[in-house]
Short mmCIF file of C-alpha atoms in Angstrom, two decimals:
data_model
loop_
_atom_site.label_atom_id
_atom_site.label_comp_id
_atom_site.label_asym_id
_atom_site.label_seq_id
_atom_site.Cartn_x
_atom_site.Cartn_y
_atom_site.Cartn_z
CA MET A 1272 31.79 82.01 107.13
CA THR A 1273 29.96 82.01 103.90
CA GLU A 1274 31.34 83.88 100.82
CA HIS A 1275 28.57 86.40 101.23
CA GLU A 1276 29.49 87.15 104.95
CA TYR A 1277 33.18 87.51 103.96
CA GLU A 1278 32.08 89.98 101.23
CA ASP A 1279 30.05 91.87 103.73
CA TRP A 1280 32.96 92.06 106.15
CA PHE A 1281 35.20 93.21 103.50
CA ASP A 1282 33.04 95.83 102.28
CA LYS A 1283 32.34 97.13 105.67
CA TYR A 1284 36.04 97.36 106.94
CA LEU A 1285 38.31 97.37 103.87
CA GLY A 1286 36.18 98.18 100.64
CA HIS A 1287 36.67 101.87 101.11
CA VAL A 1288 40.40 102.01 101.54
CA GLU A 1289 42.28 103.71 98.97
CA SER A 1290 44.91 102.23 96.82
CA LEU A 1291 46.91 103.04 93.80
CA ASP A 1292 44.32 101.49 91.27
CA SER A 1293 41.21 101.88 93.37
CA GLU A 1294 38.01 104.13 92.23
CA GLU A 1295 37.89 105.37 95.74
CA ALA A 1296 41.00 107.05 95.24
CA LYS A 1297 40.01 109.46 92.70
CA GLU A 1298 37.78 111.41 95.02
CA SER A 1299 40.07 111.02 98.24
CA ILE A 1300 41.31 113.90 100.32
CA PHE A 1301 44.90 112.26 99.94
CA GLU A 1302 44.66 113.37 96.10
CA HIS A 1303 45.09 116.87 97.07
CA ILE A 1304 47.87 117.01 99.80
CA PRO A 1305 49.65 120.12 100.02
CA HIS A 1306 53.20 120.75 100.37
CA GLN A 1307 54.48 120.97 103.95
CA PHE A 1308 54.06 124.33 105.46
CA ASP A 1309 57.41 125.30 106.90
CA ARG A 1310 57.40 128.82 108.80
CA ARG A 1311 61.16 128.90 109.10
CA VAL A 1312 61.48 128.83 105.45
CA TRP A 1313 59.12 131.91 105.06
CA ILE A 1314 61.01 133.89 107.60
CA THR A 1315 64.20 132.98 106.01
CA GLY A 1316 62.93 134.14 102.54
CA PHE A 1317 61.52 137.36 103.91
CA GLY A 1318 64.82 138.09 105.77
CA VAL A 1319 66.76 137.54 102.41
CA SER A 1320 64.43 139.68 100.30
CA LEU A 1321 64.67 142.56 102.82
CA LEU A 1322 68.42 142.38 102.60
CA ILE A 1323 68.52 142.58 98.91
CA LEU A 1324 66.18 145.47 98.97
CA LEU A 1325 68.63 147.39 101.38
CA ALA A 1326 71.52 146.51 99.34
CA LEU A 1327 70.01 147.99 96.45
CA SER A 1328 68.92 151.19 98.27
CA CYS A 1329 72.41 151.60 99.62
CA LEU A 1330 73.73 151.25 96.28
CA LEU A 1331 71.64 153.82 94.82
CA GLU A 1332 72.46 155.95 97.90
CA PHE A 1333 76.05 155.60 97.32
CA LEU A 1334 75.83 156.36 93.57
CA TYR A 1335 73.95 159.78 94.68
CA VAL A 1336 76.77 160.82 96.89
CA LYS A 1337 79.39 159.82 94.16
CA TYR A 1338 77.57 161.67 91.20
CA SER A 1339 75.43 164.16 93.26
CA PHE A 1340 72.35 163.41 91.21
CA TRP A 1341 69.16 164.09 92.97
CA LEU A 1342 67.13 161.38 90.98
CA LEU A 1343 69.26 158.74 92.30
CA THR A 1344 68.41 159.33 96.01
CA TRP A 1345 64.66 159.89 95.01
CA THR A 1346 64.68 156.67 93.10
CA SER A 1347 66.46 154.82 95.93
CA ASN A 1348 63.90 155.96 98.61
CA ALA A 1349 60.99 155.36 96.00
CA LEU A 1350 62.22 151.85 95.30
CA LEU A 1351 62.87 150.87 98.75
CA ASN A 1352 59.42 151.85 99.91
CA LEU A 1353 57.73 150.44 96.95
CA SER A 1354 59.47 147.07 96.81
CA ILE A 1355 59.09 146.45 100.50
CA GLY A 1356 55.31 147.13 100.17
CA VAL A 1357 54.82 144.94 97.32
CA ILE A 1358 57.08 142.08 98.43
CA ALA A 1359 55.63 142.21 102.04
CA SER A 1360 51.99 142.09 100.48
CA LEU A 1361 52.96 139.32 98.47
CA ILE A 1362 54.68 137.18 101.01
CA LEU A 1363 51.66 137.68 103.37
CA LEU A 1364 49.32 136.51 100.62
CA LEU A 1365 51.27 133.49 99.75
CA TYR A 1366 51.94 132.84 103.70
CA THR A 1367 48.35 133.09 104.45
CA GLY A 1368 47.27 131.15 101.59
CA ILE A 1369 49.49 128.13 102.11
CA LYS A 1370 49.03 128.24 105.75
CA GLU A 1371 45.28 127.99 105.40
CA ARG A 1372 45.47 125.33 102.84
CA ASN A 1373 47.51 123.23 105.06
CA ALA A 1374 45.46 123.86 108.04
CA ALA A 1375 42.23 122.89 105.92
CA PHE A 1376 44.14 119.72 104.77
CA TYR A 1377 45.11 118.58 108.31
CA ALA A 1378 41.54 119.30 109.78
CA GLU A 1379 39.97 117.19 106.85
CA ALA A 1380 42.47 114.37 106.45
CA ILE A 1381 43.36 113.43 109.88
CA PRO A 1382 39.62 112.42 110.90
CA VAL A 1383 39.73 110.28 107.56
CA LEU A 1384 43.10 108.70 108.22
CA GLU A 1385 41.87 107.76 111.64
CA GLU A 1386 38.84 106.10 110.26
CA ARG A 1387 40.86 104.37 107.71
CA TYR A 1388 43.39 103.30 110.37
CA ASN A 1389 40.55 102.13 112.65
CA SER A 1390 38.79 99.99 109.93
CA MET A 1391 41.81 98.30 108.79
CA ARG A 1392 43.06 97.63 112.42
CA LYS A 1393 39.71 96.12 113.24
CA ALA A 1394 39.96 94.06 110.16
CA TYR A 1395 43.36 92.80 110.68
CA PHE A 1396 42.75 91.77 114.41
CA ASP A 1397 39.48 90.21 113.62
CA TYR A 1398 41.29 87.30 112.26
CA THR A 1399 44.98 87.37 113.27
CA PHE A 1400 44.54 85.09 116.35
CA LYS A 1401 41.76 82.86 115.06
CA ILE A 1402 44.23 81.06 112.75
CA ASP A 1403 45.81 79.41 115.85
CA ARG A 1404 42.49 79.17 117.83
CA CYS A 1405 40.77 77.42 114.99
CA ALA A 1406 43.59 75.00 114.49
CA ALA A 1407 43.67 74.25 118.11
CA SER A 1408 40.05 73.36 118.05
CA GLY A 1409 40.60 71.15 114.97
CA ASP A 1410 38.54 73.55 112.95
CA TYR A 1411 40.81 73.55 109.80
CA GLN A 1412 38.42 74.96 107.40
CA GLY A 1413 38.03 78.15 109.87
CA CYS A 1414 41.83 78.31 110.15
CA TYR A 1415 41.92 78.63 106.18
CA GLU A 1416 39.15 81.08 106.31
CA ALA A 1417 41.06 83.21 108.90
CA TRP A 1418 44.25 82.95 107.04
CA HIS A 1419 42.38 83.98 103.97
CA ALA A 1420 40.72 87.17 105.48
CA ASN A 1421 43.79 88.04 107.41
CA SER A 1422 46.29 87.93 104.45
CA ASN A 1423 43.64 90.02 102.19
CA ALA A 1424 43.47 92.49 105.25
CA CYS A 1425 47.37 92.74 104.92
CA PHE A 1426 47.07 93.39 101.19
CA VAL A 1427 44.84 96.28 101.72
CA ILE A 1428 46.99 97.80 104.51
CA LEU A 1429 49.99 97.58 102.45
CA ASN A 1430 48.37 98.99 99.40
CA PHE A 1431 47.05 101.69 101.36
CA VAL A 1432 50.61 102.43 102.64
CA GLU A 1433 51.92 102.30 99.10
CA TYR A 1434 49.16 104.71 98.14
CA LEU A 1435 50.09 107.28 100.75
CA LYS A 1436 53.82 107.17 100.02
CA GLU A 1437 53.08 107.95 96.48
CA LYS A 1438 50.61 110.92 97.14
CA PHE A 1439 52.68 112.57 99.85
CA PRO A 1440 54.69 115.39 98.18
CA TYR A 1441 57.15 115.48 100.90
CA LYS A 1442 59.08 113.07 103.01
CA THR A 1443 57.25 111.98 106.42
CA LYS A 1444 58.95 110.53 109.25
CA SER A 1445 56.33 107.85 109.44
CA LEU A 1446 56.31 106.40 105.92
CA ASN A 1447 59.70 105.46 105.55
CA ILE A 1448 58.94 102.12 104.63
CA THR A 1449 60.26 101.43 101.10
CA LYS A 1450 58.50 100.19 97.84
CA GLU A 1451 60.90 97.25 98.07
CA GLN A 1452 60.00 96.30 101.52
CA ILE A 1453 56.16 96.56 100.45
CA GLU A 1454 56.74 94.49 97.44
CA ASN A 1455 58.55 91.77 99.27
CA ALA A 1456 55.84 91.71 102.00
CA LYS A 1457 53.41 91.24 98.94
CA ASN A 1458 55.34 88.30 97.41
CA GLU A 1459 55.87 86.57 100.79
CA LEU A 1460 51.88 86.83 101.43
CA LEU A 1461 51.51 85.40 97.64
CA ASP A 1462 53.96 82.44 98.27
CA VAL A 1463 52.60 81.52 101.60
CA ASN A 1464 48.96 81.74 100.42
CA ASN A 1465 49.80 79.06 97.51
CA GLU A 1466 51.29 76.77 100.06
CA VAL A 1467 48.46 77.07 102.40
CA GLN A 1468 46.11 76.31 99.66
CA ARG A 1469 48.04 73.45 98.26
CA GLU A 1470 48.54 71.90 101.93
CA PHE A 1471 44.63 72.70 102.99
CA PHE A 1472 43.09 71.34 99.79
CA ASP A 1473 45.47 68.25 99.54
CA THR A 1474 45.33 66.99 103.27
CA ASN A 1475 42.27 69.27 104.69
CA HIS A 1476 44.88 70.08 107.45
CA ILE A 1477 47.13 73.03 107.92
CA SER A 1478 50.49 72.02 109.94
CA GLY A 1479 51.97 74.14 112.98
CA ASP A 1480 54.94 75.05 110.78
CA MET A 1481 52.49 76.45 107.93
CA ARG A 1482 50.47 78.53 110.62
CA LYS A 1483 53.85 79.85 111.88
CA ARG A 1484 54.79 80.97 108.36
CA CYS A 1485 51.26 82.57 108.12
CA ASN A 1486 51.73 84.46 111.27
CA GLU A 1487 55.13 85.75 110.23
CA ALA A 1488 53.82 86.69 106.76
CA THR A 1489 50.87 88.60 108.16
CA TYR A 1490 53.05 90.61 110.71
CA CYS A 1491 53.53 93.10 107.98
CA GLY A 1492 49.97 94.25 108.58
CA SER A 1493 50.80 95.19 112.24
CA ARG A 1494 54.09 97.07 111.34
CA CYS A 1495 52.15 99.13 108.78
CA LEU A 1496 49.24 99.87 110.99
CA VAL A 1497 52.13 101.23 113.43
CA ALA A 1498 53.39 103.36 110.83
CA ILE A 1499 49.86 104.72 109.77
CA GLN A 1500 49.19 105.50 113.56
CA SER A 1501 52.67 107.41 113.70
CA LEU A 1502 51.74 109.37 110.62
CA ILE A 1503 48.45 110.47 112.43
CA SER A 1504 50.35 111.56 115.25
CA GLU A 1505 52.88 113.27 112.87
CA LEU A 1506 50.03 114.97 111.12
CA LYS A 1507 48.44 116.24 114.43
CA ILE A 1508 51.87 117.74 115.41
CA SER A 1509 52.08 119.41 112.01
CA PHE A 1510 48.49 120.98 112.48
CA TYR A 1511 49.35 122.11 115.77
CA GLY A 1512 52.36 123.80 114.34
CA VAL A 1513 50.44 125.52 111.55
CA GLN A 1514 47.95 126.82 114.14
CA PHE A 1515 50.25 127.81 117.07
CA GLY A 1516 53.62 128.10 115.29
CA GLU A 1517 55.12 125.05 117.25
CA THR A 1518 57.40 122.52 115.61
CA SER A 1519 57.80 118.91 116.04
CA THR A 1520 60.97 117.07 117.18
CA GLN A 1521 59.12 113.53 117.18
CA LYS A 1522 60.99 110.53 115.77
CA ASN A 1523 59.63 107.64 114.68
CA ASP A 1524 61.12 104.22 114.23
CA THR A 1525 59.11 102.58 111.83
CA ASN A 1526 61.73 101.40 109.17
CA ASP A 1527 62.07 97.70 110.21
CA ASP A 1528 62.04 95.37 107.67
CA LEU A 1529 58.45 93.92 106.77
#
C-alpha cells in the first residue's frame, strides 16, 4: 500500500469522523445535543404545580371563611383560574418545544451516527486480520502496513468516543467507558507502535509475540465499536419514546476495560 493509497483510504473512511480538536466537529450535529426528554419529569412537575395552586386557593378560601371578606374568595377563584391557565400554557409550550427538539435531534443524529459507525467499522476490519495473514505469508512489509492502518483506525475510534462523551449533556448507558480507559488504550497503542517500528526496521521482521501484542492493543477499537452500536440502539429507543411515549429498560454492558 503506497502512501497515496493509505491517504485515500483514511480520508474515505476516517477523515470525516469527529474528535475534540477536529475541524469537522465545529459543524457537527453532535455539537447541538439537547438534554434528554423525560416525560415523567414533566408529569411530576405539572402535578406539583397543580398541588401548590390548589393549596394557595384553599388558603385564601379559609381566610375568607374566617374573616368574611368577599375579596378573598374572589381573589382565590381568580388566582386559581388564572394561574392554572398560565402555568398550563407555559408547561405545554416548554413540553412541546423540548419534545420537538429531541425528536428533531434523534431524526438527524441517528443516521449520522450510523454512517460514522459503518465507516469506522469498515476501516477497522479492513486490516485487523491482515496483520497475521501477511505475516503468515512472509509479507512483513504488509504486516507492518496493516498494523499502521489498524492502529490509526483505533485512534480515530477512541477519539470519537471521547468526543461523544464530552458532548452528550447527560449520561448514556452505552458511553460508560471512562476517560482513563481511553487514555490507557491510546498509551498502549503508542507503546506497541514504538516497539513494532523498532523491531521491523531493525530486523525486517515482526515476531509472533509482537503480533499478539498488536492484536491485544487494537482490541480496544472493537470494544468501542460495540459501545457506539449500543448507543445507536439507545438513541433509537429514546426516539421511539419521544414519539410514542414508551420508555426503555435496555441495559448495556460496555464497561469492560479497554
